[in-house]
PDB file of C-alpha atoms in Angstrom:
ATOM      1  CA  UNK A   1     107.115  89.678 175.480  1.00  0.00           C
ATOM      2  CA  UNK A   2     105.829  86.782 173.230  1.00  0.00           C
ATOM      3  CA  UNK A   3     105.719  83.389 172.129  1.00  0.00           C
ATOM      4  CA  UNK A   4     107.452  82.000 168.750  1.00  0.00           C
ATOM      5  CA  UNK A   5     107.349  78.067 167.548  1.00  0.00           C
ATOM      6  CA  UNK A   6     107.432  76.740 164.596  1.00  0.00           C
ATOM      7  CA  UNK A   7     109.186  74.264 162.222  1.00  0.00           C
ATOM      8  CA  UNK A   8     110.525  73.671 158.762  1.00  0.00           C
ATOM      9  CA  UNK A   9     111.572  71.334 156.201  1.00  0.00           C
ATOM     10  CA  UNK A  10     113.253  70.903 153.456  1.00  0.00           C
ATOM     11  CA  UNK A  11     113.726  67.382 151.493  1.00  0.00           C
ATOM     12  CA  UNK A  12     115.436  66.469 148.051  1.00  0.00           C
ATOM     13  CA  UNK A  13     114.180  63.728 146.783  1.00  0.00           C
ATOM     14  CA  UNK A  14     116.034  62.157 143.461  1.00  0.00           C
ATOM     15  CA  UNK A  15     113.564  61.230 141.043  1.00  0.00           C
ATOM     16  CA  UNK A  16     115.742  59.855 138.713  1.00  0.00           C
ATOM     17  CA  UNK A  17     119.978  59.845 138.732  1.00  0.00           C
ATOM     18  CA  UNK A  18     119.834  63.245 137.094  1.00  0.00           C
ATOM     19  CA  UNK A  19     116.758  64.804 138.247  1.00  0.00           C
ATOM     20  CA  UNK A  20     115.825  66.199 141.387  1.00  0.00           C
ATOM     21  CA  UNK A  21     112.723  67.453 143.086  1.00  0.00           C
ATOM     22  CA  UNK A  22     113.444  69.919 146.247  1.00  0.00           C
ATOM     23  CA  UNK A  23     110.735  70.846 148.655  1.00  0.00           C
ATOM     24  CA  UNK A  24     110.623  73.061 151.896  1.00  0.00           C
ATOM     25  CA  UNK A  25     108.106  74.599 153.851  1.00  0.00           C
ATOM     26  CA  UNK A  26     107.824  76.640 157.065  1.00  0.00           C
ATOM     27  CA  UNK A  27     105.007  77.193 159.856  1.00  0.00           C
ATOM     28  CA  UNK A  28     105.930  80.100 162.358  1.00  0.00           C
ATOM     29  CA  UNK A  29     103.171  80.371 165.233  1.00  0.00           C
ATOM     30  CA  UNK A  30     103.702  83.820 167.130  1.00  0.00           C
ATOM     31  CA  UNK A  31     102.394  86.126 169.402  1.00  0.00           C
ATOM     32  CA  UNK A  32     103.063  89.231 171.047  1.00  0.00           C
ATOM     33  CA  UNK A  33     101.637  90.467 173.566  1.00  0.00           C
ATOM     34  CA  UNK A  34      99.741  93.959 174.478  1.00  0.00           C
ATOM     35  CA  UNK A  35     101.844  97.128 175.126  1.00  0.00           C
ATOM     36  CA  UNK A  36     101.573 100.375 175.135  1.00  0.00           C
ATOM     37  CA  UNK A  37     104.825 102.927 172.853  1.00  0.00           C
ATOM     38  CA  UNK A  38     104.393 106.792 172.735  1.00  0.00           C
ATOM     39  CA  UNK A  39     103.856 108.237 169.012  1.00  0.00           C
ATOM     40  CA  UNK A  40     105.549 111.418 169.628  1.00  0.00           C
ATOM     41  CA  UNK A  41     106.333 113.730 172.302  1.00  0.00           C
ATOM     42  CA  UNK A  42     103.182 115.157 173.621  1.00  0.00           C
ATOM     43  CA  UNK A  43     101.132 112.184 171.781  1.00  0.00           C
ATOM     44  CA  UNK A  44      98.935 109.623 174.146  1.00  0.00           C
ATOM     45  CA  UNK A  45     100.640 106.555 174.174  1.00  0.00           C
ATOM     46  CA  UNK A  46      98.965 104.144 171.328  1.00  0.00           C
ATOM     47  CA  UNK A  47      99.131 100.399 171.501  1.00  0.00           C
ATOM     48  CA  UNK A  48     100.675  97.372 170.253  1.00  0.00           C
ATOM     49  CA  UNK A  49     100.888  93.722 170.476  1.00  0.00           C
ATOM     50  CA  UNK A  50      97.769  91.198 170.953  1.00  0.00           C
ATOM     51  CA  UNK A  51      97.853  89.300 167.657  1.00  0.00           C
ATOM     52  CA  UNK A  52     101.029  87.675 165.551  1.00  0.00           C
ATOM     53  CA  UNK A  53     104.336  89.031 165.228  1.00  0.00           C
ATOM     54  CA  UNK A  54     105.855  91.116 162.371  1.00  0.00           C
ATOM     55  CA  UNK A  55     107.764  89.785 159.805  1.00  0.00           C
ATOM     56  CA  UNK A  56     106.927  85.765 160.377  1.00  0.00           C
ATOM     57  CA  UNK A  57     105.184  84.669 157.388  1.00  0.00           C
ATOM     58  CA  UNK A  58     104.824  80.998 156.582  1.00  0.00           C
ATOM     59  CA  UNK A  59     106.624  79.667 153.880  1.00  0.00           C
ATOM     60  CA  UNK A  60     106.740  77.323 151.356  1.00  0.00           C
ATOM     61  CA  UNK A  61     109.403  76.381 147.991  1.00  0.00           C
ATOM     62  CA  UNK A  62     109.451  73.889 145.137  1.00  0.00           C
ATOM     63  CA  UNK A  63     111.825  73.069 142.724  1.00  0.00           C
ATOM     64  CA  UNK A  64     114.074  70.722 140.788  1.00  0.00           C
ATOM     65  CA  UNK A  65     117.494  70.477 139.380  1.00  0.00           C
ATOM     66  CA  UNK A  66     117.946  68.447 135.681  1.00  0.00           C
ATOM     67  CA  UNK A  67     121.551  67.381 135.026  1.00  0.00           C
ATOM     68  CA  UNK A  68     122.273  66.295 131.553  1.00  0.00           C
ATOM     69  CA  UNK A  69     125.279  63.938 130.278  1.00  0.00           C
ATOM     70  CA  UNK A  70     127.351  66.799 129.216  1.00  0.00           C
ATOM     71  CA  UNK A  71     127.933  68.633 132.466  1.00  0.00           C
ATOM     72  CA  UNK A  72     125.199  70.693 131.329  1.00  0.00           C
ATOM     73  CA  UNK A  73     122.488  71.629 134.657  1.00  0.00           C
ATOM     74  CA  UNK A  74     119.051  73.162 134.576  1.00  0.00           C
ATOM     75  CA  UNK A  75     117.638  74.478 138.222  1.00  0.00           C
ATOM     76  CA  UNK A  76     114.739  76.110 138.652  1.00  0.00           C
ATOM     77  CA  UNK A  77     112.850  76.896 141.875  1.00  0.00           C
ATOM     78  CA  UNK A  78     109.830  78.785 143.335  1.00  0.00           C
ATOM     79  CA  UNK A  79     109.369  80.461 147.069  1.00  0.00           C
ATOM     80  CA  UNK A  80     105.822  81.423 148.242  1.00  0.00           C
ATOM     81  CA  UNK A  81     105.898  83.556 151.268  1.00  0.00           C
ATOM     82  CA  UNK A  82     102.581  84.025 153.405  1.00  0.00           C
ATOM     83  CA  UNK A  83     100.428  86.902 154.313  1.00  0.00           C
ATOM     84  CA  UNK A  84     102.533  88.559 157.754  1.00  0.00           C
ATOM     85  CA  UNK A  85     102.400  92.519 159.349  1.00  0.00           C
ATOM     86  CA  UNK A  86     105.361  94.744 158.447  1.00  0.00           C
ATOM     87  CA  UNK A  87     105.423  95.974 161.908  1.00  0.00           C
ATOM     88  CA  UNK A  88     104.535  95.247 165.482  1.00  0.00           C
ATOM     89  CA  UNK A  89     103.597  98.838 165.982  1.00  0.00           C
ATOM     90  CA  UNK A  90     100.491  99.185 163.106  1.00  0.00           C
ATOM     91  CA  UNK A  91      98.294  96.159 161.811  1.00  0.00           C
ATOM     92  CA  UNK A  92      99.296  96.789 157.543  1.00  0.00           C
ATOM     93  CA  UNK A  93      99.897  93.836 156.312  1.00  0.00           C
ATOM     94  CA  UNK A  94     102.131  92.508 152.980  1.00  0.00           C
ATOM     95  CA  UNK A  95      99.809  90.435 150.443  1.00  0.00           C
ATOM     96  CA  UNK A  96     101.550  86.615 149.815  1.00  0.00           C
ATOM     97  CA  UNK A  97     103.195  86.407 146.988  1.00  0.00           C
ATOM     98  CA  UNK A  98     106.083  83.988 145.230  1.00  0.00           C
ATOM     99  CA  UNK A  99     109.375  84.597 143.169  1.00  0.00           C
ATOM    100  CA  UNK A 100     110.792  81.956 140.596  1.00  0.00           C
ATOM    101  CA  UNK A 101     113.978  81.798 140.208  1.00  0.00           C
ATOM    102  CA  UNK A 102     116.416  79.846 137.739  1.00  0.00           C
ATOM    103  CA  UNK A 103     120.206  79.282 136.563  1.00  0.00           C
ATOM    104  CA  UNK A 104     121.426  77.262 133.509  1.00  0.00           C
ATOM    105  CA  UNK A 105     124.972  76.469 133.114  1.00  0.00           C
ATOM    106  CA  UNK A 106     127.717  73.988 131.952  1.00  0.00           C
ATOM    107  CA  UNK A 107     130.829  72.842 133.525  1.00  0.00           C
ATOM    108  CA  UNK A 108     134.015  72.505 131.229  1.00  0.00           C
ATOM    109  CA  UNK A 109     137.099  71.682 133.367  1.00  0.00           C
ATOM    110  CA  UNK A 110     137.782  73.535 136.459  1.00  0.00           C
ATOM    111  CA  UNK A 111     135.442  76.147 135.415  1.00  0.00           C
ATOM    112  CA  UNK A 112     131.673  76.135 135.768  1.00  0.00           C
ATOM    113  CA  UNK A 113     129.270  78.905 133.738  1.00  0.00           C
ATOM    114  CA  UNK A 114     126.269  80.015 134.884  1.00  0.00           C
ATOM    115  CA  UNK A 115     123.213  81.873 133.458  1.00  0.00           C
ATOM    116  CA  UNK A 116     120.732  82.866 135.926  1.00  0.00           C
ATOM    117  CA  UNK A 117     117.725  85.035 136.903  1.00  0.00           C
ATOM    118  CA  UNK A 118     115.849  85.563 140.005  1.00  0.00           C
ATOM    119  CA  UNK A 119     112.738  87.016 140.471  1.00  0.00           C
ATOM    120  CA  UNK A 120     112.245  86.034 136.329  1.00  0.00           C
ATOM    121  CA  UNK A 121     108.197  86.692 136.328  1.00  0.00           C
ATOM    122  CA  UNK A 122     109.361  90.285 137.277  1.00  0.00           C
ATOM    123  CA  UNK A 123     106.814  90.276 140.446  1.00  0.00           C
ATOM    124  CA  UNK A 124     106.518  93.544 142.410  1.00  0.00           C
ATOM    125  CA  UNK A 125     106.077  92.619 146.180  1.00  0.00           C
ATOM    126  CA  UNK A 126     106.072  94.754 149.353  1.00  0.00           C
ATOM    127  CA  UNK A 127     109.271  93.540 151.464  1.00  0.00           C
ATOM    128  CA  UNK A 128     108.427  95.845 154.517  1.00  0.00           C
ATOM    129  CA  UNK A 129     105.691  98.484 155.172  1.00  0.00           C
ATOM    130  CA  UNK A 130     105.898 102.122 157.178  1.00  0.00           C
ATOM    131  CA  UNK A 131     102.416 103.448 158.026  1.00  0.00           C
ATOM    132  CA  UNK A 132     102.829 107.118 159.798  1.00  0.00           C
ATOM    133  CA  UNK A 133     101.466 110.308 158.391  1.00  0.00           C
ATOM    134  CA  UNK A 134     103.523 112.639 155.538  1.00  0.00           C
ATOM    135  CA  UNK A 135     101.244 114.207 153.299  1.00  0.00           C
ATOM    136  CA  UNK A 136     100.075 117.938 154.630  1.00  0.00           C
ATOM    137  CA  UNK A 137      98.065 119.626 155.690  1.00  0.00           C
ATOM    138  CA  UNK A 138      96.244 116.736 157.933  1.00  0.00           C
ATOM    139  CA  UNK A 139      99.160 114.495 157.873  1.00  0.00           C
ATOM    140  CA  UNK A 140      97.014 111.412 157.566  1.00  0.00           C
ATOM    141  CA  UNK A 141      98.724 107.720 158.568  1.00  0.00           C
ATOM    142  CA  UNK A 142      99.065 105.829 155.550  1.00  0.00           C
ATOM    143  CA  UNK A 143     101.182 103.236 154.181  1.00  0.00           C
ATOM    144  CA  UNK A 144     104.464 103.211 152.676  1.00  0.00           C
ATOM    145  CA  UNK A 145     105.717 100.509 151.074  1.00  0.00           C
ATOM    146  CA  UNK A 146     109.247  99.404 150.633  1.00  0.00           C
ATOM    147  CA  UNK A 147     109.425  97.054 147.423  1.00  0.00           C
ATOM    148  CA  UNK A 148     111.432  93.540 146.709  1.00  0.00           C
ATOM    149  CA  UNK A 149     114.105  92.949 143.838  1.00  0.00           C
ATOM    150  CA  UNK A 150     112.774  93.477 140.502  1.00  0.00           C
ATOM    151  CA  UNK A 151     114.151  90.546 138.384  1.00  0.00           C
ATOM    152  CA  UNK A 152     117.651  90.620 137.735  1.00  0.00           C
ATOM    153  CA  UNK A 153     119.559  88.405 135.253  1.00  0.00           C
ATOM    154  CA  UNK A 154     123.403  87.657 135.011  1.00  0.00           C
ATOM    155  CA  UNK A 155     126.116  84.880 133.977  1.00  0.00           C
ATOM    156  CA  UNK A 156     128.539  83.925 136.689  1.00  0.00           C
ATOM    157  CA  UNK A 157     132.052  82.025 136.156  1.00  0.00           C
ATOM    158  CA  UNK A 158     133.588  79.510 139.046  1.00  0.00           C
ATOM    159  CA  UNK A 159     136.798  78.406 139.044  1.00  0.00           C
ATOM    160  CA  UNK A 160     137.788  75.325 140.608  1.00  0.00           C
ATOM    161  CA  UNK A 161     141.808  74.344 141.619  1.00  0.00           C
ATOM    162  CA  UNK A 162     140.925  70.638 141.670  1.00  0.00           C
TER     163      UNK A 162
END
């Protein structure tokens, strides 16, 4: 059992007719509470629980969209994610980190073109994390990391039947 609360928001706010500047953030408070879970058959049971919950970082994103005369648009944004455990069962925790993001297109008619990329810095961050031993002959417990999107780039077409 536990305890989650929290809120979030998110605002645009139009700097100018063609320009605007979008905000969010996000404060989780968690807890879960002591318990016990058996590591294997045989094992003594090893416990859990007593501090935050897995996977609940805090977050926080900035951005802002540009729209020129010509149906031409600019967006580019930025999400920061917090420090938060990859699992309720070990303590490992995933270092904070943010991803930029950003799309460029033009729309001509019923049809909109887009250039984007996400993740354009190219950052390498830890999405989850394993920790359980592998390696012989002591099978230590380490950690195992599972890794994010590297960046990725690509041109999209929308067609509208207005």
């Amino acid at each position: 059992s536990g305890k989650n609360n929290g809120f979030e928001f998110e605002n645009t706010f139009e700097i100018f007719k063609n320009f605007k500047l979008m905000t969010g953030f996000g404060y989780l408070n968690t807890y879960i509470d002591r318990f016990n879970y058996q590591i294997s058959v045989g094992d003594s049971k090893a416990m859990g629980g007593g501090r935050s919950a897995a996977m609940s970082p805090n977050t926080a994103s900035i951005g802002f969209e540009y729209k020129m005369k010509n149906d031409t648009f600019l967006n580019l944004r930025t999400n920061f994610k917090g420090k938060y455990y990859f699992s309720d069962s070990h303590n490992e925790k995933s270092d904070e980190y943010s991803i930029s993001n950003f799309s460029i297109g033009k729309k001509i008619r019923n049809f909109r073109l887009t250039f984007w990329g996400n993740n354009i810095l190219d950052k390498r961050y830890a999405t989850r994390g394993f920790y359980f031993g592998l390696i012989p002959p002591d099978y230590p417990n380490q950690l195992f990391k599972s890794y994010g999107e590297p960046r990725q780039i690509g041109i999209k077409m929308d067609y509208s039947i207005k």
